[in-house]
Amino acid sequence: MRNSSIRPAASAILLASALNLAAAAPPTSATLDRGRYLMNGVVACANCHMARGPRGEYLPDKGLSGGLLFQDKMFTAYAPNVTQDRETGVGKWTDAQLARAIREGVRPDGSLIGPPMPVEFYRHMSDEDVNAIVAVLRTERAVSNAVPKSTYNFPLPPSWGPPVTSVKAPSRADKVKYGEYLATIGHCMECHTQRDPKGMLVTASLGSGGRVFPGPWGESISRNLTPHESGLKSWTDAQISNAVRGGVDRYGTPYKPPMAYQHYKNIDDSDMAALTAYLRSLPPRPFGE
Ligand code: HEC
Ligand code: HEC
């Protein structure tokens, strides 16, 4: 009798301490490698969140402490500080709160994160990948940098969609599907698709380009990524890879920002092949239509 009344309690304590250990366990190096690979590559959070100097140059010492201004007819948005600083960054947020901010666009205080943070795309990021990115954010040095609040000239929607519970990435064996997954978490189509006057992506013209990006570089216009004559139809795989990973066109002329070429150069060959297979699977559409 005595034994049977003690045992459950003792095992409950053991279980509780095992759970504590699990919660406190540092992420594995494989998790951190995966998170770094994504962030230094196709996901490129730094393209928006890295602190920059007056000519738009990266300030690596200041890490992801934000400040970049996005000016649009619809908004004046600033990339916030996402370093571990407890006052001006996200140092006080839990891992779950960070994952929710990335995939659902909801801050711990319940407010909604606005564009151009590509939440509509990040919703489809797998649990494994979002956790890997959060683990890397935790390793970021705290940098104090107070960033102004964004203002939007339109009411943000009540949410970006239902809560994201569990997402699995498609198998790498399915090249087209996995390529679509990479293009989604890399939010390629965010820039390569036009938006309607309400700011919604025109899905019927997915990937056909034509969005205009004004900036210190003058103006750049996103290209047609579909296999149409006005798009990538006659391009070789090597030319597509050179454009994405090398930032140069078929004649070797460098492209203008804001595409994240400095990061995309780290996309590995197998992921580049998957991205290319996906682009080739898109329905051909004329430029901007
Ligand atoms: C295209 C630019 C862009 C990209 C890419 C981007 N962000 Fe953001 N992010 C923003 C902007 C702008 C905001 C603020 C929007 C607002 O003020 O409502 C934001 C907000 C956030 C916030 C909320 C912070 C706060 O204090 O409110 C977090 C956390 C965040 N981003 C993390 C990330 C991570 C992690 C990645 C990569 C997986 C990423 N972002 C990629 C532009 C971007
Ligand atoms: C922040 C916006 C943005 C994002 C994100 C983006 N691109 Fe681009 N992309 C552009 C712009 C703008 C150009 C044209 C630049 C120029 O004309 O100098 C371009 C050019 C290209 C080209 C050259 C095509 C041609 O006909 O010359 C390819 C290929 C391409 N992007 C593929 C991708 C892929 C794949 C991704 C995702 C991994 C991606 N882009 C993400 C904005 C973006």
Coordinates of C-alpha atoms in Angstrom, one line a residue, residues 12-197:
A12 CA 5.4 12.6 -11.2
I13 CA 8.4 14.4 -9.8
L14 CA 10.8 12.5 -12.1
L15 CA 8.6 13.4 -15.0
A16 CA 8.4 17.1 -14.0
S17 CA 12.2 17.3 -13.7
A18 CA 12.6 15.6 -17.1
L19 CA 10.3 18.2 -18.6
N20 CA 12.2 21.0 -17.0
L21 CA 15.4 19.6 -18.4
A22 CA 13.8 19.4 -21.8
A23 CA 12.7 23.0 -21.6
A24 CA 16.1 24.2 -20.5
A25 CA 18.0 22.0 -23.0
P26 CA 20.0 24.2 -25.4
P27 CA 19.1 23.7 -29.1
T28 CA 21.1 21.0 -30.9
S29 CA 23.8 22.2 -33.2
A30 CA 21.8 20.7 -36.1
T31 CA 18.9 23.0 -35.2
L32 CA 21.1 26.0 -35.0
D33 CA 22.8 25.1 -38.3
R34 CA 19.4 24.7 -40.0
G35 CA 18.3 28.1 -38.6
R36 CA 21.5 29.8 -39.7
Y37 CA 21.3 28.2 -43.2
L38 CA 17.8 29.6 -43.7
M39 CA 18.5 33.0 -42.2
N40 CA 21.7 33.4 -44.2
G41 CA 20.0 32.1 -47.3
V42 CA 16.5 31.9 -48.7
V43 CA 14.7 33.3 -45.6
A44 CA 17.0 36.4 -45.3
C45 CA 15.3 38.1 -42.3
A46 CA 18.4 40.4 -42.3
N47 CA 17.4 41.9 -45.7
C48 CA 14.8 43.8 -43.7
H49 CA 15.9 43.7 -40.0
M50 CA 19.6 44.3 -40.3
A51 CA 20.7 47.8 -39.1
R52 CA 21.9 49.9 -42.0
G53 CA 24.0 52.9 -42.6
P54 CA 23.1 56.1 -44.6
R55 CA 23.8 54.5 -48.0
G56 CA 21.8 51.4 -47.1
E57 CA 24.9 49.4 -46.3
Y58 CA 24.7 46.7 -43.7
L59 CA 26.0 47.4 -40.2
P60 CA 26.9 43.9 -39.0
D61 CA 28.0 45.1 -35.6
K62 CA 24.5 46.2 -34.9
G63 CA 22.9 42.9 -35.9
L64 CA 19.2 42.6 -36.5
S65 CA 18.5 45.8 -34.5
G66 CA 16.3 47.2 -37.3
G67 CA 15.5 50.7 -38.3
L68 CA 15.0 50.2 -42.1
L69 CA 12.2 52.4 -43.3
F70 CA 9.6 51.1 -45.8
Q71 CA 7.7 54.0 -47.4
D72 CA 4.6 53.2 -49.4
K73 CA 1.3 54.8 -50.3
M74 CA -0.3 52.6 -47.7
F75 CA 2.2 52.8 -44.9
T76 CA 5.3 54.2 -43.2
A77 CA 6.8 51.0 -41.7
Y78 CA 10.0 50.5 -39.8
A79 CA 11.7 47.1 -39.3
P80 CA 11.8 46.6 -35.5
N81 CA 14.8 45.6 -33.4
V82 CA 14.6 41.8 -33.2
T83 CA 17.8 41.3 -31.1
Q84 CA 17.7 40.0 -27.5
D85 CA 17.7 43.6 -26.0
R86 CA 15.1 43.5 -23.3
E87 CA 13.9 47.1 -23.7
T88 CA 14.1 47.9 -27.4
G89 CA 14.2 44.3 -28.8
V90 CA 12.5 41.0 -28.2
G91 CA 14.6 39.8 -25.3
K92 CA 11.6 39.5 -23.0
W93 CA 9.5 37.4 -25.5
T94 CA 9.3 33.6 -25.0
D95 CA 10.2 31.2 -27.8
A96 CA 6.5 30.5 -28.4
Q97 CA 5.7 34.2 -28.5
L98 CA 8.5 34.7 -31.1
A99 CA 7.2 31.8 -33.2
R100 CA 3.7 33.3 -33.1
A101 CA 5.0 36.7 -34.1
I102 CA 6.7 35.2 -37.2
R103 CA 4.0 32.8 -38.3
E104 CA 0.8 34.6 -37.2
G105 CA 2.0 38.2 -37.0
V106 CA 0.7 38.6 -33.4
R107 CA 2.8 40.3 -30.8
P108 CA 2.7 39.2 -27.1
D109 CA 0.4 42.1 -26.3
G110 CA -2.1 40.8 -28.9
S111 CA -1.4 43.6 -31.5
L112 CA -1.0 42.7 -35.2
I113 CA 2.3 43.0 -37.0
G114 CA 1.7 44.8 -40.3
P115 CA 3.3 44.7 -43.8
P116 CA 5.9 44.3 -45.3
M117 CA 6.6 41.6 -42.7
P118 CA 5.7 38.7 -44.9
V119 CA 3.4 36.9 -42.4
E120 CA 1.1 35.6 -45.1
F121 CA 4.1 33.5 -46.4
Y122 CA 5.6 32.7 -43.0
R123 CA 2.3 31.0 -41.9
H124 CA 3.5 28.1 -44.0
M125 CA 6.9 27.7 -42.3
S126 CA 7.3 24.3 -40.7
D127 CA 7.4 23.9 -36.9
E128 CA 11.0 22.7 -37.3
D129 CA 12.1 25.7 -39.3
V130 CA 10.4 28.3 -37.2
N131 CA 11.9 26.8 -34.1
A132 CA 15.3 26.7 -35.7
I133 CA 15.0 30.4 -36.5
V134 CA 13.8 31.3 -33.0
A135 CA 16.8 29.3 -31.6
V136 CA 19.2 31.4 -33.7
L137 CA 17.4 34.7 -32.7
R138 CA 18.2 33.7 -29.1
T139 CA 21.9 33.6 -29.9
E140 CA 21.8 37.2 -31.2
R141 CA 23.7 39.7 -29.1
A142 CA 21.4 42.3 -27.5
V143 CA 21.7 45.6 -29.3
S144 CA 19.9 48.6 -27.9
N145 CA 18.2 50.5 -30.7
A146 CA 14.8 52.1 -30.3
V147 CA 12.9 52.1 -33.6
P148 CA 9.9 54.3 -34.3
K149 CA 6.4 52.8 -34.6
S150 CA 5.0 52.0 -38.0
T151 CA 1.8 53.8 -39.2
Y152 CA -0.7 52.4 -41.7
N153 CA -3.1 54.4 -43.7
F154 CA -5.6 51.5 -43.8
P155 CA -7.0 49.4 -41.1
L156 CA -5.0 46.2 -40.6
P157 CA -7.1 43.1 -40.8
P158 CA -8.2 41.5 -37.5
S159 CA -5.7 38.7 -38.1
W160 CA -3.6 37.1 -40.9
G161 CA -5.7 33.9 -40.6
P162 CA -6.6 31.2 -38.1
P163 CA -3.9 30.2 -35.5
V164 CA -1.1 28.2 -36.9
T165 CA -1.0 25.0 -35.0
S166 CA 1.4 22.5 -36.7
V167 CA 3.1 22.7 -40.1
K168 CA 5.2 20.1 -41.7
A169 CA 7.5 20.8 -44.7
P170 CA 6.9 18.7 -47.8
S171 CA 9.4 15.9 -48.5
R172 CA 12.6 16.9 -50.4
A173 CA 12.0 14.0 -52.7
D174 CA 9.1 16.0 -54.2
K175 CA 11.3 18.7 -55.9
V176 CA 8.5 20.9 -57.1
K177 CA 6.6 20.9 -53.8
Y178 CA 9.8 21.4 -51.8
G179 CA 10.8 24.2 -54.2
E180 CA 7.4 25.8 -53.6
Y181 CA 8.0 25.5 -49.9
L182 CA 11.3 27.3 -50.2
A183 CA 9.9 30.0 -52.4
T184 CA 7.1 30.5 -49.8
I185 CA 9.4 30.8 -46.8
G186 CA 11.7 33.0 -49.0
H187 CA 8.6 35.1 -49.9
C188 CA 9.7 35.3 -53.5
M189 CA 6.2 35.8 -54.7
E190 CA 5.6 38.6 -52.3
C191 CA 7.8 40.8 -54.6
H192 CA 7.2 39.0 -57.9
T193 CA 3.4 39.4 -57.8
Q194 CA 1.4 42.6 -58.0
R195 CA -1.1 43.6 -55.4
D196 CA -4.6 45.0 -55.9
P197 CA -5.6 48.4 -54.7

